[in-house]
CSV table of N, CA and C in Angstrom, one decimal:
chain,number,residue,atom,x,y,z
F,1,UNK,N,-27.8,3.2,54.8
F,1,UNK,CA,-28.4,3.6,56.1
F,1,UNK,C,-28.8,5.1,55.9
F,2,UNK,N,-29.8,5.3,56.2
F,2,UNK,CA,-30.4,6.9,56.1
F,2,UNK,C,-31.3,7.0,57.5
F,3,UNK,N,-31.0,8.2,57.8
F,3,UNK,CA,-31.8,8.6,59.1
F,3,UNK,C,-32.2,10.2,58.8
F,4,UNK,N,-33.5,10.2,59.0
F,4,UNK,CA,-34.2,11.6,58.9
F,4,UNK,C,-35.3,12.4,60.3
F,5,UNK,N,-34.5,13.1,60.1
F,5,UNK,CA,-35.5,13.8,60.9
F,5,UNK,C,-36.5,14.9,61.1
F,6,UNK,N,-37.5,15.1,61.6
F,6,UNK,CA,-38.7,16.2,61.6
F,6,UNK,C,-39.4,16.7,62.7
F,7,UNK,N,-39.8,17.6,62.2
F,7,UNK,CA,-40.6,18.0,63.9
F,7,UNK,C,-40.2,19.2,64.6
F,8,UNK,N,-39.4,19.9,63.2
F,8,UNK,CA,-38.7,20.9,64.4
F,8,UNK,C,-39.5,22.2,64.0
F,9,UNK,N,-38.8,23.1,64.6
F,9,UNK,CA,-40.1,24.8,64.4
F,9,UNK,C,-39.8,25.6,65.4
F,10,UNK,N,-40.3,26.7,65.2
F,10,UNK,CA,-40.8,27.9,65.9
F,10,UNK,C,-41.4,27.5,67.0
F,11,UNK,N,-41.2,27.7,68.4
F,11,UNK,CA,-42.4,27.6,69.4
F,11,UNK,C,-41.7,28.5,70.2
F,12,UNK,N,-42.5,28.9,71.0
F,12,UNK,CA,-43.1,29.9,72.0
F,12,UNK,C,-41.6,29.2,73.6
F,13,UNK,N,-40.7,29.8,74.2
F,13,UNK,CA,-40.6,29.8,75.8
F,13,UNK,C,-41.8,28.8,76.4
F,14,UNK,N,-41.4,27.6,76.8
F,14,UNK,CA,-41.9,27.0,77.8
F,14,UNK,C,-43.1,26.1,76.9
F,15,UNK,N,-43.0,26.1,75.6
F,15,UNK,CA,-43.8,25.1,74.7
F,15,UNK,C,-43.4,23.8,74.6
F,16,UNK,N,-43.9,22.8,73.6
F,16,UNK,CA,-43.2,21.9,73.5
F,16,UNK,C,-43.2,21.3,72.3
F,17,UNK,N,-42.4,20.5,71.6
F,17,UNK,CA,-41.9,20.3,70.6
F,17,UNK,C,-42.0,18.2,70.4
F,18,UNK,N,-41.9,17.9,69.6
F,18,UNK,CA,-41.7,16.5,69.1
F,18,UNK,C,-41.1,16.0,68.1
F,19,UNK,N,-40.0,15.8,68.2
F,19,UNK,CA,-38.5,15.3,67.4
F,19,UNK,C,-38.8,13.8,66.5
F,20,UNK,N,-39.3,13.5,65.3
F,20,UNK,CA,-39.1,12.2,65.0
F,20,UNK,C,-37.4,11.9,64.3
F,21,UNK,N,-37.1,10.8,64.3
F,21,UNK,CA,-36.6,10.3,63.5
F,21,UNK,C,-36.8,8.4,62.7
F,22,UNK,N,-36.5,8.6,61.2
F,22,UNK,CA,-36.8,8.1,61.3
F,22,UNK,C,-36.1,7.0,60.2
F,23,UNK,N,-35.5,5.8,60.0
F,23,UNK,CA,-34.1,5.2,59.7
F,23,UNK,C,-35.0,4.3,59.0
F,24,UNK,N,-33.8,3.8,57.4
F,24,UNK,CA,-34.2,2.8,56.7
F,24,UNK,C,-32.8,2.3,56.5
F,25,UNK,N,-32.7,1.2,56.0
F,25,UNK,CA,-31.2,0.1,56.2
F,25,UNK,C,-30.8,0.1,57.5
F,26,UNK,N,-31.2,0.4,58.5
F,26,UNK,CA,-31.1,0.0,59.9
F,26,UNK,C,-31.6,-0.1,60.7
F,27,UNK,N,-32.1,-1.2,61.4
F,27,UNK,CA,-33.0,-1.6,62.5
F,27,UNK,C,-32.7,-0.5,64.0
F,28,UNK,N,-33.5,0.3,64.5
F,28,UNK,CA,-33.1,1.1,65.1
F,28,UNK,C,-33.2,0.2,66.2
F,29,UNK,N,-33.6,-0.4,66.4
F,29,UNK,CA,-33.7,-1.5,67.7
F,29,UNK,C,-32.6,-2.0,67.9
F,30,UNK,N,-31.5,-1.9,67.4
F,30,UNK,CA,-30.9,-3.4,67.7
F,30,UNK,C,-29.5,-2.4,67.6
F,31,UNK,N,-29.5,-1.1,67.8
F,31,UNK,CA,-28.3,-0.3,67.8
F,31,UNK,C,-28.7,0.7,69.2
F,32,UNK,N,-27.6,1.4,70.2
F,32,UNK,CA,-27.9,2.3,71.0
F,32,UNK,C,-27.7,3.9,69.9
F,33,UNK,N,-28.4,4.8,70.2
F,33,UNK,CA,-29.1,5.7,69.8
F,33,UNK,C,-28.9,6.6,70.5
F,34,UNK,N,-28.5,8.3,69.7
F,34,UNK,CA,-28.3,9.3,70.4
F,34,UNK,C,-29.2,10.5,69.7
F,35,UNK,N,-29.8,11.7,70.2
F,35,UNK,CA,-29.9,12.8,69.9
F,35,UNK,C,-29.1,13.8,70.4
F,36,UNK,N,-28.7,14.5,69.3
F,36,UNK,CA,-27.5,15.5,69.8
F,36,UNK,C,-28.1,17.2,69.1
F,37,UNK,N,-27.3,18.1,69.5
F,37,UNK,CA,-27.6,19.4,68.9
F,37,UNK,C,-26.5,19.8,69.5
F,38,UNK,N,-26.7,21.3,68.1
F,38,UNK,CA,-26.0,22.2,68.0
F,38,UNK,C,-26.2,23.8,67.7
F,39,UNK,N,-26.1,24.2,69.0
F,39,UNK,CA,-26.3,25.4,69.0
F,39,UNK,C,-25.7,26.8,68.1
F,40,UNK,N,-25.9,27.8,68.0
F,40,UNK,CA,-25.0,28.3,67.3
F,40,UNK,C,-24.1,29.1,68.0
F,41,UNK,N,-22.8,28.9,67.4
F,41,UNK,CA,-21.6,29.2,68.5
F,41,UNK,C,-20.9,28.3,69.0
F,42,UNK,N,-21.6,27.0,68.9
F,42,UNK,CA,-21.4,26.1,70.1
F,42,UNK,C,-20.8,24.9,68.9
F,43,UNK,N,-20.1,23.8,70.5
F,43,UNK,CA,-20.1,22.7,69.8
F,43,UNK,C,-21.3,21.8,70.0
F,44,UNK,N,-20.9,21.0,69.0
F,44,UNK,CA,-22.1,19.7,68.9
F,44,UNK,C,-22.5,18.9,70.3
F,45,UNK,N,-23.2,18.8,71.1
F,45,UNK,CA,-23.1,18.4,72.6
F,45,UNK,C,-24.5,17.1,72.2
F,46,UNK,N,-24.2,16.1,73.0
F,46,UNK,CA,-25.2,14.9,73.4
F,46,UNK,C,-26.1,15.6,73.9
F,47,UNK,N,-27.4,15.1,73.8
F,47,UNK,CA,-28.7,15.3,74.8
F,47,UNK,C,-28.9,14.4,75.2
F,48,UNK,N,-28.8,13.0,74.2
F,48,UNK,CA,-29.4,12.4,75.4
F,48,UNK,C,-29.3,11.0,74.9
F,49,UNK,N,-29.0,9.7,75.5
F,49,UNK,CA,-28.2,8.3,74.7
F,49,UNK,C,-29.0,7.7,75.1
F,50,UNK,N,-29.7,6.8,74.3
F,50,UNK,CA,-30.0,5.2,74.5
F,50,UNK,C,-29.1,4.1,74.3
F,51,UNK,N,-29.5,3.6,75.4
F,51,UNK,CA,-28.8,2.2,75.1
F,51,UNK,C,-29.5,1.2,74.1
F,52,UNK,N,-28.6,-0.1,74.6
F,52,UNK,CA,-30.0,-1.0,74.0
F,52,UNK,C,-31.5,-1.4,74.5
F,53,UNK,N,-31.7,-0.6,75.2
F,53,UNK,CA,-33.2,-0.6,75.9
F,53,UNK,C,-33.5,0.3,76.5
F,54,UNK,N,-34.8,1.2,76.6
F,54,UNK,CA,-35.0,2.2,76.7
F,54,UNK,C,-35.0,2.7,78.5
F,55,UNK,N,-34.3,1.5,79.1
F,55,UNK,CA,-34.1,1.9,80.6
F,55,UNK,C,-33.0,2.1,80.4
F,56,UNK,N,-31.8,1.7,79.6
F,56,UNK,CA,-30.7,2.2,80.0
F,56,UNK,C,-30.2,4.0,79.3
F,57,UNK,N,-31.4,4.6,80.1
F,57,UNK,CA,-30.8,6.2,79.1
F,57,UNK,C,-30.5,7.2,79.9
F,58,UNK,N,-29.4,8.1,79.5
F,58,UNK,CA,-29.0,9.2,80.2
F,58,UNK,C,-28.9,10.2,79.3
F,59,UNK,N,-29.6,11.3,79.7
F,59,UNK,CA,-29.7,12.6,79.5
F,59,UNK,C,-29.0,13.9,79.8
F,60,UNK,N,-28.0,14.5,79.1
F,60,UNK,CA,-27.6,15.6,79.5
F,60,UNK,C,-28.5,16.8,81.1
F,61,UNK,N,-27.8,17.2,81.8
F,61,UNK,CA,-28.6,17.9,82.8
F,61,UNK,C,-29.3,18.8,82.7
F,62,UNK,N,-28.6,19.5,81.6
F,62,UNK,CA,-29.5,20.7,80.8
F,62,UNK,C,-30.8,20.4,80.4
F,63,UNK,N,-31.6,19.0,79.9
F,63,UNK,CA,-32.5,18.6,79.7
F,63,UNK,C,-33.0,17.8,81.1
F,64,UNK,N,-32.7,17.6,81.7
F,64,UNK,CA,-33.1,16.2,82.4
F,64,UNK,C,-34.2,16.5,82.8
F,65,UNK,N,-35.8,16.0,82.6
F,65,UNK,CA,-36.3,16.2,83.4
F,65,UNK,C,-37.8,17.1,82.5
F,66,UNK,N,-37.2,17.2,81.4
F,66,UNK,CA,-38.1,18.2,80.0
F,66,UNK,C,-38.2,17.6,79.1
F,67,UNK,N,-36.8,16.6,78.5
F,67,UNK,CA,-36.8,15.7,77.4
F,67,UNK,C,-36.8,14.3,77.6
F,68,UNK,N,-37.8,13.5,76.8
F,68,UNK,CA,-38.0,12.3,76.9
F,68,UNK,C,-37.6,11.6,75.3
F,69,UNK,N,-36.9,10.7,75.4
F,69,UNK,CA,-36.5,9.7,74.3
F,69,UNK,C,-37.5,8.3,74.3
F,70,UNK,N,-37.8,8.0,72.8
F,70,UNK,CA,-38.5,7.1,73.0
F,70,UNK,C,-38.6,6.4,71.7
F,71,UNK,N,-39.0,5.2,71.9
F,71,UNK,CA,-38.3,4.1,70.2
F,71,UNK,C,-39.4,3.4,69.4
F,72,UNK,N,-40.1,3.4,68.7
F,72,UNK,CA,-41.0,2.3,67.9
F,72,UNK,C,-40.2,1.9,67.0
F,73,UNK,N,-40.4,0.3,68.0
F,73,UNK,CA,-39.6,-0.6,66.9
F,73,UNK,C,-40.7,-0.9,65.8
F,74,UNK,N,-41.7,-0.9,65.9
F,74,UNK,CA,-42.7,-1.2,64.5
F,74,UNK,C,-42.6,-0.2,63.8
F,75,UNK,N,-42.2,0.6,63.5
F,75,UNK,CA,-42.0,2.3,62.7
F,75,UNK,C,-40.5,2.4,62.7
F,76,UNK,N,-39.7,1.7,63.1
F,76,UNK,CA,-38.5,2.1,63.0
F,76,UNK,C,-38.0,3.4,63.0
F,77,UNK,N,-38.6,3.9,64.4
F,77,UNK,CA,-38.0,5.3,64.5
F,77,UNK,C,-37.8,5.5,66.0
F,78,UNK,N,-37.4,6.8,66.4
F,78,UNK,CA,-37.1,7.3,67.6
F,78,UNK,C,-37.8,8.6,67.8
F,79,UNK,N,-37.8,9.3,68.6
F,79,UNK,CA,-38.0,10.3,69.1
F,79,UNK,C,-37.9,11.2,70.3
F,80,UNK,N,-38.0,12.3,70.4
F,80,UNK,CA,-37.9,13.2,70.8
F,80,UNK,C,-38.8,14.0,71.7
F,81,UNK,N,-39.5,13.9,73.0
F,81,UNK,CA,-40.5,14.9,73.1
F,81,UNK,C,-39.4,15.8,74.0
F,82,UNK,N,-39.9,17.0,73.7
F,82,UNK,CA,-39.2,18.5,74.7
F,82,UNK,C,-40.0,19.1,75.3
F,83,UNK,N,-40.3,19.2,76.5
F,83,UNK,CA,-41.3,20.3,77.0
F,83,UNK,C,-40.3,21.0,77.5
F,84,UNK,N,-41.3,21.9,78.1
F,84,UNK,CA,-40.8,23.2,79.1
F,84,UNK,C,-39.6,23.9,78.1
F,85,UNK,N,-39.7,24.3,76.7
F,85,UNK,CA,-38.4,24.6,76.1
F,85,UNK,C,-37.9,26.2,76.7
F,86,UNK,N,-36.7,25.9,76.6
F,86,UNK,CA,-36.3,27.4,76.6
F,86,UNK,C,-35.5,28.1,75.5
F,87,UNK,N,-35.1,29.4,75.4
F,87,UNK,CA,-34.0,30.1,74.8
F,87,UNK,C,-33.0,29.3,74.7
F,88,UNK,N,-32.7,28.6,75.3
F,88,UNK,CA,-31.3,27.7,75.1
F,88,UNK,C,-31.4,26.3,74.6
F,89,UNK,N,-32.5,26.3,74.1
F,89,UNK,CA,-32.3,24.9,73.8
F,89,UNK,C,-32.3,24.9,72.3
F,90,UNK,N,-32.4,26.0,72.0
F,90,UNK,CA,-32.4,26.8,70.0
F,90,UNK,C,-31.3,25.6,69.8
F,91,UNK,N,-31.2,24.9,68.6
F,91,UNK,CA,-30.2,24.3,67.9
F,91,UNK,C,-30.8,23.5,67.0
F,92,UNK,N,-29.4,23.2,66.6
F,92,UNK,CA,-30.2,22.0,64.9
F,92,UNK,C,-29.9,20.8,65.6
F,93,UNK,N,-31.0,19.7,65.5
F,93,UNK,CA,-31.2,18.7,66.4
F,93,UNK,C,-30.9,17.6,65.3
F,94,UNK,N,-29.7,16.4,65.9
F,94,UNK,CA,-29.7,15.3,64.9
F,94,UNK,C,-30.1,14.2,66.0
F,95,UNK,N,-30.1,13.3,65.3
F,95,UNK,CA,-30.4,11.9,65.4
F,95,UNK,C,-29.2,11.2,65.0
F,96,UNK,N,-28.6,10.0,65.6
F,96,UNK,CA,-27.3,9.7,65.4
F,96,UNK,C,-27.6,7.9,65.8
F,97,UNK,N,-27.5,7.1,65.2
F,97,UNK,CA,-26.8,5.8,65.4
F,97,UNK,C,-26.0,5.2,65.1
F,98,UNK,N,-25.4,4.3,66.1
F,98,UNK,CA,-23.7,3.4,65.6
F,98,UNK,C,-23.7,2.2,65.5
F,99,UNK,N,-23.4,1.8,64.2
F,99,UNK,CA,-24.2,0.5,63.6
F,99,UNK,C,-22.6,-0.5,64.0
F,100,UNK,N,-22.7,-1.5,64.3
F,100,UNK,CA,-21.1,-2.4,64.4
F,100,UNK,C,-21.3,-3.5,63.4
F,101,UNK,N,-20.1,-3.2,62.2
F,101,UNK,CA,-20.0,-4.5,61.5
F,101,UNK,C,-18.8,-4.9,61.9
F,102,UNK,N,-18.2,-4.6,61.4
F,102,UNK,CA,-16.5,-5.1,61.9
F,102,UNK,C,-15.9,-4.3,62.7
F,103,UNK,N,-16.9,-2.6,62.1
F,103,UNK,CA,-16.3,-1.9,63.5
F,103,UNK,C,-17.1,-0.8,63.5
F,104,UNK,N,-17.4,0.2,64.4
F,104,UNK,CA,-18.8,1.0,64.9
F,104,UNK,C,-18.1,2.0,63.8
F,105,UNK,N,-19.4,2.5,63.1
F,105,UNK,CA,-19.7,3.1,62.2
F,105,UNK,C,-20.5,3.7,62.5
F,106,UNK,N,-20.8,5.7,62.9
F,106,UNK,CA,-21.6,6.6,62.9
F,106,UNK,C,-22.2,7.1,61.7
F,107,UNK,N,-23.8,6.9,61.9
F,107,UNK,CA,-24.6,7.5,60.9
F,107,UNK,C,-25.2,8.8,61.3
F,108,UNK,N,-25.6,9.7,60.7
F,108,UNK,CA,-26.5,10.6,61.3
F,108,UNK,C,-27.8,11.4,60.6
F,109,UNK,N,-28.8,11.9,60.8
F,109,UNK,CA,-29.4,12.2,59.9
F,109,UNK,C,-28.8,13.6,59.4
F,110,UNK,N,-29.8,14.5,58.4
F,110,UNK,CA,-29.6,15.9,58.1
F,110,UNK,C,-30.1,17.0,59.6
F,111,UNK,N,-30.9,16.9,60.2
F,111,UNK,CA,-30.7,17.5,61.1
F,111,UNK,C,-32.1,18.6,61.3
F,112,UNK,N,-32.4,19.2,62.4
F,112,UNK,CA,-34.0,20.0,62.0
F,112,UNK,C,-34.1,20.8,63.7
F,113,UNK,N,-33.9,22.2,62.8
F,113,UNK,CA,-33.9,23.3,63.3
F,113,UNK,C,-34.6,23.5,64.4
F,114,UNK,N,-34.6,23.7,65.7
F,114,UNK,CA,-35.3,23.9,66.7
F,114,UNK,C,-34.9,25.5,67.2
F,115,UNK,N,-36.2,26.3,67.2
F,115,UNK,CA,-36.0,27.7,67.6
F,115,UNK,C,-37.1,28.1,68.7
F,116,UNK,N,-36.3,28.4,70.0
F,116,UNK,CA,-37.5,28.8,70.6
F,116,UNK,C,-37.2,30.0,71.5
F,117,UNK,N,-38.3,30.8,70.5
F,117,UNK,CA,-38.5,32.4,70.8
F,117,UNK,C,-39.4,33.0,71.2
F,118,UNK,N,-39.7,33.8,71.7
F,118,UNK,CA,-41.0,34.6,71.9
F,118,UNK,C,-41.0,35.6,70.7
């Protein structure tokens, strides 16, 4: 299983940004799905979970309402859109699924820098 992700960069206070991820040996569809980050200083915190279907999702409150999660199962990927960013949302952004064979197994990708500064 490998999961990668891209999309991340430099933008501006109040820009927006577009997170892919994107997984081979694993059907992203048929696992619930998280994006997490981590700020520096900080611990590693959820942004934001899917379930198995893209109604069942909950978003940290820090985001609610700026970040949207969203799944192509023909692309076998996920994503990320961010608007409205702020200073606080700086962190290295993963991608995370839990695959169940006999027993739930966390994968995650390498991770992709999100900086937003003036």
């Amino acid at each position: 299983v490998q999961l990668v992700e891209s999309g991340g960069g430099l933008v501006q206070p109040g820009g927006s940004l577009r997170l892919s991820c994107t997984a081979s040996g694993v059907s992203l569809s048929r696992y619930p799905a998280n994006w997490y980050r981590r700020a520096p200083g900080k611990e590693r915190e959820v942004v934001v979970h899917m379930g198995y279907t893209e109604d069942s999702t909950t978003y940290a409150d820090s985001v609610k309402g700026r970040f949207t999660i969203s799944r192509d199962n023909a692309k076998n990927a996920m994503y990320l859109q961010m608007n409205s960013l702020k200073s606080e949302d700086t962190a290295v952004y993963f991608c995370n699924v839990n695959v169940f064979t006999d027993k739930w197994v966390p994968y995650w990708g390498q991770g992709t820098q999100v900086t937003v500064s003036s």
